[in-house]
């Protein structure tokens, strides 16, 4: 979610090497070798893996090469995407609540919001209070059960989400520019398969998230 020069300096922003092949800002080329063999990764996780292999050659570092890169990518992407949120005084968890209300298009209870955002009930209650104080959400009591409340976006909350989302998508487009359409499809499919397996183990319904 960066504009102008900010995108050029984003972590792992996509650039080009001298021969025109895509690379990241840390200089790791994504092109394959002349022989057609897969490229040797030169990212920070690869360095960590080599260190472990040097001191513990008896262990299989394969899982680390996958999970470590997923975690590293997630951390770098979130770090960059959170900048516009900080400019409008929002935290990532607060924006996740607003985003859940926007994309579902209807009122949600605090419990439903907790499930949508993988948050605890207490955390959601605290965040909703802060968002309500800023007039970004409204809460109303259920007509049949006063213990239950229903949360909806205010016009100001909807406008705020809609103003931030295009910047976020534009930044994500820049980040993925180093992968062609086929590569993006393959990555999306593999991550979707892994996520589905993890959610299945936790008993999470895939219909909860958009």
Short mmCIF file of N, CA, C and O in Angstrom, two decimals, residues 24-146:
data_model
loop_
_atom_site.label_atom_id
_atom_site.label_comp_id
_atom_site.label_asym_id
_atom_site.label_seq_id
_atom_site.Cartn_x
_atom_site.Cartn_y
_atom_site.Cartn_z
N UNK A 24 14.36 -9.39 -6.82
CA UNK A 24 13.85 -8.64 -5.68
C UNK A 24 14.90 -7.63 -5.27
O UNK A 24 16.03 -7.64 -5.76
N UNK A 25 14.54 -6.75 -4.31
CA UNK A 25 15.45 -5.69 -3.91
C UNK A 25 16.70 -6.21 -3.23
O UNK A 25 17.67 -5.50 -3.10
N UNK A 26 16.67 -7.49 -2.77
CA UNK A 26 17.87 -8.02 -2.14
C UNK A 26 18.79 -8.69 -3.16
O UNK A 26 19.76 -9.32 -2.81
N UNK A 27 18.43 -8.56 -4.47
CA UNK A 27 19.31 -9.04 -5.52
C UNK A 27 19.11 -10.49 -5.89
O UNK A 27 19.87 -11.04 -6.67
N UNK A 28 18.08 -11.16 -5.39
CA UNK A 28 17.86 -12.57 -5.70
C UNK A 28 17.15 -12.70 -7.02
O UNK A 28 15.98 -12.37 -7.14
N UNK A 29 17.84 -13.14 -8.05
CA UNK A 29 17.22 -13.29 -9.36
C UNK A 29 16.24 -14.42 -9.35
O UNK A 29 16.44 -15.46 -8.71
N UNK A 30 15.13 -14.25 -10.12
CA UNK A 30 14.13 -15.31 -10.19
C UNK A 30 14.25 -16.10 -11.47
O UNK A 30 13.43 -16.96 -11.76
N UNK A 31 15.27 -15.81 -12.30
CA UNK A 31 15.43 -16.53 -13.56
C UNK A 31 16.11 -17.87 -13.31
O UNK A 31 16.89 -18.03 -12.39
N UNK A 32 15.80 -18.83 -14.20
CA UNK A 32 16.44 -20.13 -14.09
C UNK A 32 17.80 -20.09 -14.76
O UNK A 32 18.11 -19.18 -15.53
N UNK A 33 18.61 -21.07 -14.48
CA UNK A 33 19.93 -21.13 -15.06
C UNK A 33 19.90 -21.45 -16.54
O UNK A 33 18.87 -21.81 -17.10
N UNK A 34 21.05 -21.33 -17.19
CA UNK A 34 21.13 -21.55 -18.63
C UNK A 34 20.74 -22.97 -18.99
O UNK A 34 20.23 -23.24 -20.07
N UNK A 35 20.98 -23.91 -18.10
CA UNK A 35 20.68 -25.31 -18.37
C UNK A 35 19.21 -25.64 -18.17
O UNK A 35 18.78 -26.76 -18.40
N UNK A 36 18.40 -24.66 -17.71
CA UNK A 36 17.00 -24.91 -17.47
C UNK A 36 16.71 -25.45 -16.09
O UNK A 36 15.56 -25.74 -15.77
N UNK A 37 17.73 -25.60 -15.27
CA UNK A 37 17.53 -26.10 -13.91
C UNK A 37 16.99 -24.97 -13.03
O UNK A 37 17.22 -23.80 -13.31
N UNK A 38 16.25 -25.31 -11.97
CA UNK A 38 15.71 -24.27 -11.09
C UNK A 38 16.83 -23.42 -10.50
O UNK A 38 17.93 -23.92 -10.25
N UNK A 39 16.58 -22.13 -10.30
CA UNK A 39 17.62 -21.26 -9.75
C UNK A 39 17.91 -21.60 -8.30
O UNK A 39 17.07 -22.14 -7.59
N UNK A 40 19.13 -21.29 -7.87
CA UNK A 40 19.50 -21.47 -6.48
C UNK A 40 19.04 -20.25 -5.70
O UNK A 40 19.47 -19.13 -5.99
N UNK A 41 18.13 -20.41 -4.73
CA UNK A 41 17.63 -19.25 -3.98
C UNK A 41 18.77 -18.52 -3.27
O UNK A 41 19.68 -19.13 -2.74
N UNK A 42 18.69 -17.19 -3.27
CA UNK A 42 19.69 -16.38 -2.60
C UNK A 42 19.04 -15.41 -1.62
O UNK A 42 19.54 -14.33 -1.39
N UNK A 43 17.91 -15.81 -1.06
CA UNK A 43 17.21 -14.95 -0.11
C UNK A 43 17.75 -15.21 1.30
O UNK A 43 18.64 -16.04 1.50
N UNK A 44 17.19 -14.50 2.28
CA UNK A 44 17.68 -14.63 3.65
C UNK A 44 17.39 -16.01 4.23
O UNK A 44 18.19 -16.51 5.04
N UNK A 45 16.30 -16.62 3.83
CA UNK A 45 15.98 -17.95 4.34
C UNK A 45 16.99 -18.97 3.83
O UNK A 45 17.39 -19.88 4.55
N UNK A 46 17.41 -18.81 2.59
CA UNK A 46 18.43 -19.72 2.04
C UNK A 46 19.70 -19.66 2.87
O UNK A 46 20.34 -20.69 3.12
N UNK A 47 20.08 -18.46 3.29
CA UNK A 47 21.27 -18.31 4.12
C UNK A 47 21.09 -19.00 5.46
O UNK A 47 22.01 -19.67 5.97
N UNK A 48 19.91 -18.85 6.05
CA UNK A 48 19.62 -19.52 7.33
C UNK A 48 19.69 -21.03 7.17
O UNK A 48 20.26 -21.74 8.02
N UNK A 49 19.12 -21.53 6.09
CA UNK A 49 19.13 -22.98 5.84
C UNK A 49 20.56 -23.49 5.70
O UNK A 49 20.91 -24.55 6.25
N UNK A 50 21.38 -22.76 4.97
CA UNK A 50 22.78 -23.19 4.81
C UNK A 50 23.50 -23.24 6.15
O UNK A 50 24.31 -24.15 6.40
N UNK A 51 23.22 -22.29 7.02
CA UNK A 51 23.84 -22.30 8.34
C UNK A 51 23.42 -23.52 9.15
O UNK A 51 24.25 -24.17 9.80
N UNK A 52 22.11 -23.84 9.10
CA UNK A 52 21.65 -25.03 9.82
C UNK A 52 22.24 -26.31 9.24
O UNK A 52 22.60 -27.24 9.96
N UNK A 53 22.35 -26.36 7.92
CA UNK A 53 22.91 -27.55 7.28
C UNK A 53 24.38 -27.72 7.64
O UNK A 53 24.88 -28.85 7.70
N UNK A 54 25.07 -26.61 7.90
CA UNK A 54 26.48 -26.69 8.25
C UNK A 54 26.67 -27.25 9.66
O UNK A 54 27.59 -28.05 9.91
N UNK A 55 25.81 -26.83 10.60
CA UNK A 55 25.98 -27.27 11.99
C UNK A 55 25.17 -28.52 12.31
O UNK A 55 25.50 -29.24 13.25
N UNK A 56 24.10 -28.77 11.52
CA UNK A 56 23.27 -29.96 11.74
C UNK A 56 22.96 -30.63 10.40
O UNK A 56 21.83 -30.60 9.92
N UNK A 57 23.98 -31.22 9.76
CA UNK A 57 23.75 -31.84 8.44
C UNK A 57 22.83 -33.05 8.50
O UNK A 57 22.41 -33.56 7.46
N UNK A 58 22.50 -33.49 9.71
CA UNK A 58 21.67 -34.68 9.86
C UNK A 58 20.17 -34.38 9.80
O UNK A 58 19.36 -35.30 9.74
N UNK A 59 19.77 -33.10 9.83
CA UNK A 59 18.35 -32.78 9.85
C UNK A 59 17.86 -32.37 8.46
O UNK A 59 18.63 -31.90 7.62
N UNK A 60 16.57 -32.59 8.23
CA UNK A 60 15.94 -32.22 6.97
C UNK A 60 15.42 -30.79 7.08
O UNK A 60 14.50 -30.52 7.86
N UNK A 61 15.99 -29.89 6.30
CA UNK A 61 15.59 -28.47 6.37
C UNK A 61 14.51 -28.13 5.34
O UNK A 61 14.14 -26.96 5.19
N UNK A 62 13.97 -29.14 4.67
CA UNK A 62 12.96 -28.89 3.65
C UNK A 62 11.77 -28.08 4.15
O UNK A 62 11.39 -27.08 3.52
N UNK A 63 11.15 -28.49 5.26
CA UNK A 63 10.01 -27.71 5.77
C UNK A 63 10.38 -26.27 6.09
O UNK A 63 9.59 -25.35 5.85
N UNK A 64 11.59 -26.05 6.60
CA UNK A 64 12.03 -24.71 6.93
C UNK A 64 12.11 -23.83 5.68
O UNK A 64 11.81 -22.63 5.73
N UNK A 65 12.49 -24.44 4.56
CA UNK A 65 12.62 -23.67 3.32
C UNK A 65 11.27 -23.17 2.83
O UNK A 65 11.19 -22.11 2.19
N UNK A 66 10.20 -23.90 3.13
CA UNK A 66 8.85 -23.48 2.72
C UNK A 66 8.24 -22.54 3.77
O UNK A 66 7.86 -21.41 3.47
N UNK A 67 8.13 -23.02 5.01
CA UNK A 67 7.48 -22.24 6.06
C UNK A 67 8.25 -20.96 6.35
O UNK A 67 7.66 -19.89 6.57
N UNK A 68 9.57 -21.05 6.35
CA UNK A 68 10.38 -19.86 6.60
C UNK A 68 10.13 -18.77 5.57
O UNK A 68 10.04 -17.59 5.91
N UNK A 69 10.01 -19.16 4.31
CA UNK A 69 9.76 -18.16 3.26
C UNK A 69 8.35 -17.59 3.35
O UNK A 69 8.14 -16.41 3.08
N UNK A 70 7.38 -18.43 3.69
CA UNK A 70 6.02 -17.92 3.86
C UNK A 70 5.98 -16.89 4.98
O UNK A 70 5.41 -15.80 4.84
N UNK A 71 6.61 -17.22 6.10
CA UNK A 71 6.62 -16.29 7.24
C UNK A 71 7.36 -14.99 6.91
O UNK A 71 6.93 -13.90 7.28
N UNK A 72 8.48 -15.12 6.20
CA UNK A 72 9.27 -13.95 5.85
C UNK A 72 8.51 -13.05 4.88
O UNK A 72 8.48 -11.83 5.04
N UNK A 73 7.89 -13.65 3.87
CA UNK A 73 7.11 -12.87 2.92
C UNK A 73 5.95 -12.17 3.62
O UNK A 73 5.68 -10.98 3.36
N UNK A 74 5.27 -12.89 4.51
CA UNK A 74 4.13 -12.29 5.22
C UNK A 74 4.56 -11.10 6.05
O UNK A 74 3.89 -10.06 6.08
N UNK A 75 5.70 -11.24 6.73
CA UNK A 75 6.18 -10.14 7.59
C UNK A 75 6.54 -8.92 6.76
O UNK A 75 6.20 -7.79 7.12
N UNK A 76 7.24 -9.12 5.63
CA UNK A 76 7.64 -8.00 4.80
C UNK A 76 6.45 -7.33 4.12
O UNK A 76 6.37 -6.10 4.04
N UNK A 77 5.51 -8.13 3.66
CA UNK A 77 4.33 -7.57 3.01
C UNK A 77 3.50 -6.76 4.00
O UNK A 77 3.04 -5.66 3.69
N UNK A 78 3.29 -7.30 5.18
CA UNK A 78 2.48 -6.59 6.16
C UNK A 78 3.16 -5.31 6.62
O UNK A 78 2.50 -4.29 6.83
N UNK A 79 4.48 -5.36 6.76
CA UNK A 79 5.22 -4.16 7.18
C UNK A 79 4.99 -3.02 6.20
O UNK A 79 4.74 -1.88 6.59
N UNK A 80 5.03 -3.32 4.91
CA UNK A 80 4.84 -2.29 3.90
C UNK A 80 3.38 -1.86 3.81
O UNK A 80 3.08 -0.68 3.67
N UNK A 81 2.45 -2.81 3.90
CA UNK A 81 1.04 -2.50 3.73
C UNK A 81 0.45 -1.76 4.92
O UNK A 81 -0.60 -1.14 4.81
N UNK A 82 1.10 -1.84 6.07
CA UNK A 82 0.58 -1.17 7.26
C UNK A 82 0.85 0.34 7.26
O UNK A 82 0.24 1.07 8.03
N UNK A 83 1.75 0.80 6.40
CA UNK A 83 2.09 2.22 6.40
C UNK A 83 0.88 3.12 6.15
O UNK A 83 0.67 4.10 6.89
N UNK A 84 0.04 2.86 5.14
CA UNK A 84 -1.14 3.71 4.94
C UNK A 84 -2.12 3.64 6.10
O UNK A 84 -2.81 4.62 6.38
N UNK A 85 -2.17 2.51 6.78
CA UNK A 85 -3.07 2.39 7.94
C UNK A 85 -2.60 3.31 9.06
O UNK A 85 -3.41 3.97 9.72
N UNK A 86 -1.29 3.33 9.28
CA UNK A 86 -0.76 4.20 10.34
C UNK A 86 -1.04 5.67 10.03
O UNK A 86 -1.27 6.47 10.95
N UNK A 87 -1.03 6.02 8.75
CA UNK A 87 -1.28 7.41 8.37
C UNK A 87 -2.70 7.85 8.72
O UNK A 87 -2.93 9.04 8.97
N UNK A 88 -3.64 6.92 8.74
CA UNK A 88 -5.03 7.27 9.09
C UNK A 88 -5.37 6.84 10.51
O UNK A 88 -6.53 6.85 10.90
N UNK A 89 -4.34 6.44 11.27
CA UNK A 89 -4.55 6.12 12.67
C UNK A 89 -5.20 4.80 12.94
O UNK A 89 -5.85 4.61 13.98
N UNK A 90 -5.03 3.82 12.04
CA UNK A 90 -5.60 2.49 12.22
C UNK A 90 -4.50 1.46 12.43
O UNK A 90 -3.40 1.60 11.89
N UNK A 91 -4.80 0.44 13.21
CA UNK A 91 -3.93 -0.71 13.31
C UNK A 91 -4.42 -1.76 12.33
O UNK A 91 -5.55 -1.71 11.84
N UNK A 92 -3.57 -2.74 12.03
CA UNK A 92 -3.97 -3.82 11.13
C UNK A 92 -5.20 -4.57 11.67
O UNK A 92 -6.15 -4.83 10.90
N UNK A 93 -5.24 -4.96 12.95
CA UNK A 93 -6.44 -5.66 13.45
C UNK A 93 -7.71 -4.82 13.33
O UNK A 93 -8.79 -5.36 13.05
N UNK A 94 -7.60 -3.51 13.53
CA UNK A 94 -8.77 -2.65 13.38
C UNK A 94 -9.25 -2.62 11.94
O UNK A 94 -10.45 -2.68 11.66
N UNK A 95 -8.29 -2.51 11.01
CA UNK A 95 -8.67 -2.51 9.59
C UNK A 95 -9.27 -3.85 9.18
O UNK A 95 -10.17 -3.90 8.33
N UNK A 96 -8.78 -4.94 9.76
CA UNK A 96 -9.34 -6.25 9.45
C UNK A 96 -10.82 -6.31 9.85
O UNK A 96 -11.64 -6.92 9.14
N UNK A 97 -11.17 -5.70 10.98
CA UNK A 97 -12.57 -5.66 11.39
C UNK A 97 -13.41 -4.85 10.40
O UNK A 97 -14.49 -5.27 10.00
N UNK A 98 -12.90 -3.68 10.03
CA UNK A 98 -13.61 -2.84 9.07
C UNK A 98 -13.75 -3.56 7.73
O UNK A 98 -14.80 -3.51 7.08
N UNK A 99 -12.67 -4.22 7.32
CA UNK A 99 -12.69 -4.94 6.05
C UNK A 99 -13.69 -6.08 6.06
O UNK A 99 -14.36 -6.34 5.05
N UNK A 100 -13.80 -6.79 7.17
CA UNK A 100 -14.76 -7.89 7.27
C UNK A 100 -16.19 -7.38 7.12
O UNK A 100 -17.02 -7.99 6.43
N UNK A 101 -16.48 -6.25 7.74
CA UNK A 101 -17.82 -5.66 7.62
C UNK A 101 -18.08 -5.18 6.20
O UNK A 101 -19.20 -5.32 5.69
N UNK A 102 -17.06 -4.66 5.55
CA UNK A 102 -17.24 -4.14 4.19
C UNK A 102 -17.45 -5.25 3.19
O UNK A 102 -18.33 -5.18 2.32
N UNK A 103 -16.65 -6.30 3.25
CA UNK A 103 -16.73 -7.33 2.22
C UNK A 103 -17.93 -8.25 2.39
O UNK A 103 -18.42 -8.80 1.41
N UNK A 104 -18.39 -8.43 3.64
CA UNK A 104 -19.58 -9.26 3.83
C UNK A 104 -20.85 -8.49 3.48
O UNK A 104 -21.85 -9.09 3.09
N UNK A 105 -20.80 -7.17 3.64
CA UNK A 105 -21.91 -6.35 3.21
C UNK A 105 -23.11 -6.33 4.13
O UNK A 105 -24.19 -5.88 3.73
N UNK A 106 -22.96 -6.83 5.35
CA UNK A 106 -24.08 -6.81 6.28
C UNK A 106 -23.57 -6.74 7.71
O UNK A 106 -22.36 -6.84 7.96
N UNK A 107 -24.48 -6.59 8.64
CA UNK A 107 -24.09 -6.52 10.05
C UNK A 107 -23.53 -7.86 10.52
O UNK A 107 -23.91 -8.93 10.04
N UNK A 108 -22.60 -7.76 11.46
CA UNK A 108 -22.01 -8.96 12.06
C UNK A 108 -22.00 -8.78 13.57
O UNK A 108 -21.87 -7.67 14.07
N UNK A 109 -22.13 -9.88 14.28
CA UNK A 109 -22.00 -9.83 15.73
C UNK A 109 -20.52 -9.82 16.09
O UNK A 109 -19.67 -10.21 15.28
N UNK A 110 -20.16 -9.40 17.31
CA UNK A 110 -18.76 -9.46 17.73
C UNK A 110 -18.19 -10.88 17.63
O UNK A 110 -17.01 -11.05 17.27
N UNK A 111 -19.00 -11.87 17.92
CA UNK A 111 -18.52 -13.25 17.80
C UNK A 111 -18.19 -13.62 16.37
O UNK A 111 -17.19 -14.30 16.10
N UNK A 112 -19.04 -13.20 15.44
CA UNK A 112 -18.76 -13.47 14.03
C UNK A 112 -17.51 -12.73 13.56
O UNK A 112 -16.71 -13.28 12.78
N UNK A 113 -17.33 -11.52 14.03
CA UNK A 113 -16.13 -10.76 13.69
C UNK A 113 -14.87 -11.43 14.25
O UNK A 113 -13.82 -11.41 13.60
N UNK A 114 -14.99 -12.00 15.43
CA UNK A 114 -13.84 -12.71 16.02
C UNK A 114 -13.45 -13.89 15.15
O UNK A 114 -12.25 -14.13 14.91
N UNK A 115 -14.44 -14.63 14.65
CA UNK A 115 -14.14 -15.77 13.78
C UNK A 115 -13.58 -15.32 12.44
O UNK A 115 -12.68 -15.94 11.89
N UNK A 116 -14.12 -14.23 11.91
CA UNK A 116 -13.65 -13.72 10.62
C UNK A 116 -12.20 -13.26 10.67
O UNK A 116 -11.48 -13.35 9.67
N UNK A 117 -11.78 -12.74 11.80
CA UNK A 117 -10.46 -12.13 11.89
C UNK A 117 -9.49 -12.91 12.77
O UNK A 117 -8.40 -12.41 13.07
N UNK A 118 -9.85 -14.13 13.15
CA UNK A 118 -8.98 -14.96 14.01
C UNK A 118 -8.58 -14.23 15.27
O UNK A 118 -7.42 -14.26 15.69
N UNK A 119 -9.52 -13.54 15.89
CA UNK A 119 -9.23 -12.76 17.10
C UNK A 119 -10.03 -13.29 18.28
O UNK A 119 -11.04 -13.98 18.10
N UNK A 120 -9.59 -12.93 19.47
CA UNK A 120 -10.34 -13.30 20.67
C UNK A 120 -11.52 -12.35 20.85
O UNK A 120 -11.51 -11.21 20.34
N UNK A 121 -12.52 -12.80 21.57
CA UNK A 121 -13.68 -11.96 21.82
C UNK A 121 -13.32 -10.68 22.56
O UNK A 121 -13.84 -9.60 22.25
N UNK A 122 -12.42 -10.80 23.52
CA UNK A 122 -12.02 -9.62 24.30
C UNK A 122 -11.31 -8.60 23.42
O UNK A 122 -11.53 -7.39 23.55
N UNK A 123 -10.46 -9.09 22.52
CA UNK A 123 -9.74 -8.18 21.63
C UNK A 123 -10.70 -7.46 20.69
O UNK A 123 -10.56 -6.26 20.43
N UNK A 124 -11.68 -8.19 20.16
CA UNK A 124 -12.66 -7.59 19.26
C UNK A 124 -13.47 -6.53 19.98
O UNK A 124 -13.73 -5.44 19.45
N UNK A 125 -13.89 -6.82 21.20
CA UNK A 125 -14.67 -5.86 21.99
C UNK A 125 -13.89 -4.56 22.18
O UNK A 125 -14.43 -3.46 22.03
N UNK A 126 -12.61 -4.67 22.51
CA UNK A 126 -11.77 -3.49 22.71
C UNK A 126 -11.63 -2.68 21.43
O UNK A 126 -11.75 -1.45 21.42
N UNK A 127 -11.39 -3.37 20.31
CA UNK A 127 -11.20 -2.68 19.03
C UNK A 127 -12.50 -2.02 18.57
O UNK A 127 -12.47 -0.91 18.02
N UNK A 128 -13.62 -2.69 18.77
CA UNK A 128 -14.90 -2.11 18.37
C UNK A 128 -15.19 -0.84 19.15
O UNK A 128 -15.74 0.12 18.61
N UNK A 129 -14.83 -0.83 20.41
CA UNK A 129 -15.03 0.36 21.23
C UNK A 129 -14.24 1.54 20.66
O UNK A 129 -14.76 2.67 20.55
N UNK A 130 -13.00 1.27 20.26
CA UNK A 130 -12.16 2.33 19.70
C UNK A 130 -12.69 2.81 18.35
O UNK A 130 -12.69 4.00 18.05
N UNK A 131 -13.16 1.88 17.54
CA UNK A 131 -13.70 2.24 16.23
C UNK A 131 -15.02 3.00 16.36
O UNK A 131 -15.30 3.91 15.58
N UNK A 132 -15.81 2.63 17.36
CA UNK A 132 -17.08 3.32 17.58
C UNK A 132 -16.83 4.75 18.06
O UNK A 132 -17.57 5.67 17.69
N UNK A 133 -15.81 4.93 18.88
CA UNK A 133 -15.47 6.28 19.34
C UNK A 133 -15.05 7.18 18.18
O UNK A 133 -15.19 8.41 18.27
N UNK A 134 -14.56 6.59 17.10
CA UNK A 134 -14.16 7.35 15.91
C UNK A 134 -15.29 7.44 14.88
O UNK A 134 -15.10 7.92 13.77
N UNK A 135 -16.47 6.92 15.25
CA UNK A 135 -17.64 6.94 14.36
C UNK A 135 -17.41 6.16 13.08
O UNK A 135 -17.95 6.50 12.02
N UNK A 136 -16.62 5.09 13.17
CA UNK A 136 -16.38 4.23 12.01
C UNK A 136 -17.32 3.04 11.99
O UNK A 136 -17.56 2.44 10.93
N UNK A 137 -17.86 2.66 13.15
CA UNK A 137 -18.84 1.58 13.24
C UNK A 137 -19.97 2.00 14.18
O UNK A 137 -19.80 2.88 15.02
N UNK A 138 -21.11 1.36 13.98
CA UNK A 138 -22.27 1.51 14.88
C UNK A 138 -22.59 0.15 15.47
O UNK A 138 -22.37 -0.89 14.82
N UNK A 139 -23.11 0.15 16.68
CA UNK A 139 -23.55 -1.09 17.31
C UNK A 139 -25.00 -0.92 17.78
O UNK A 139 -25.38 0.14 18.28
N UNK A 140 -25.79 -1.96 17.59
CA UNK A 140 -27.16 -1.94 18.08
C UNK A 140 -27.45 -3.26 18.78
O UNK A 140 -26.92 -4.32 18.41
N UNK A 141 -28.28 -3.20 19.79
CA UNK A 141 -28.64 -4.40 20.54
C UNK A 141 -29.66 -5.23 19.75
O UNK A 141 -30.50 -4.67 19.03
N UNK A 142 -29.57 -6.52 19.88
CA UNK A 142 -30.52 -7.42 19.23
C UNK A 142 -31.90 -7.21 19.86
O UNK A 142 -32.04 -7.08 21.08
N UNK A 143 -32.93 -7.21 19.04
CA UNK A 143 -34.28 -6.97 19.55
C UNK A 143 -34.80 -8.11 20.39
O UNK A 143 -35.68 -7.92 21.23
N UNK A 144 -34.26 -9.32 20.19
CA UNK A 144 -34.73 -10.49 20.94
C UNK A 144 -33.82 -10.85 22.10
O UNK A 144 -34.26 -11.48 23.05
N UNK A 145 -32.55 -10.48 22.00
CA UNK A 145 -31.60 -10.81 23.05
C UNK A 145 -30.68 -9.61 23.25
O UNK A 145 -29.77 -9.38 22.45
N UNK A 146 -30.91 -8.86 24.30
CA UNK A 146 -30.15 -7.63 24.54
C UNK A 146 -28.67 -7.90 24.82
O UNK A 146 -27.86 -6.97 24.79
#
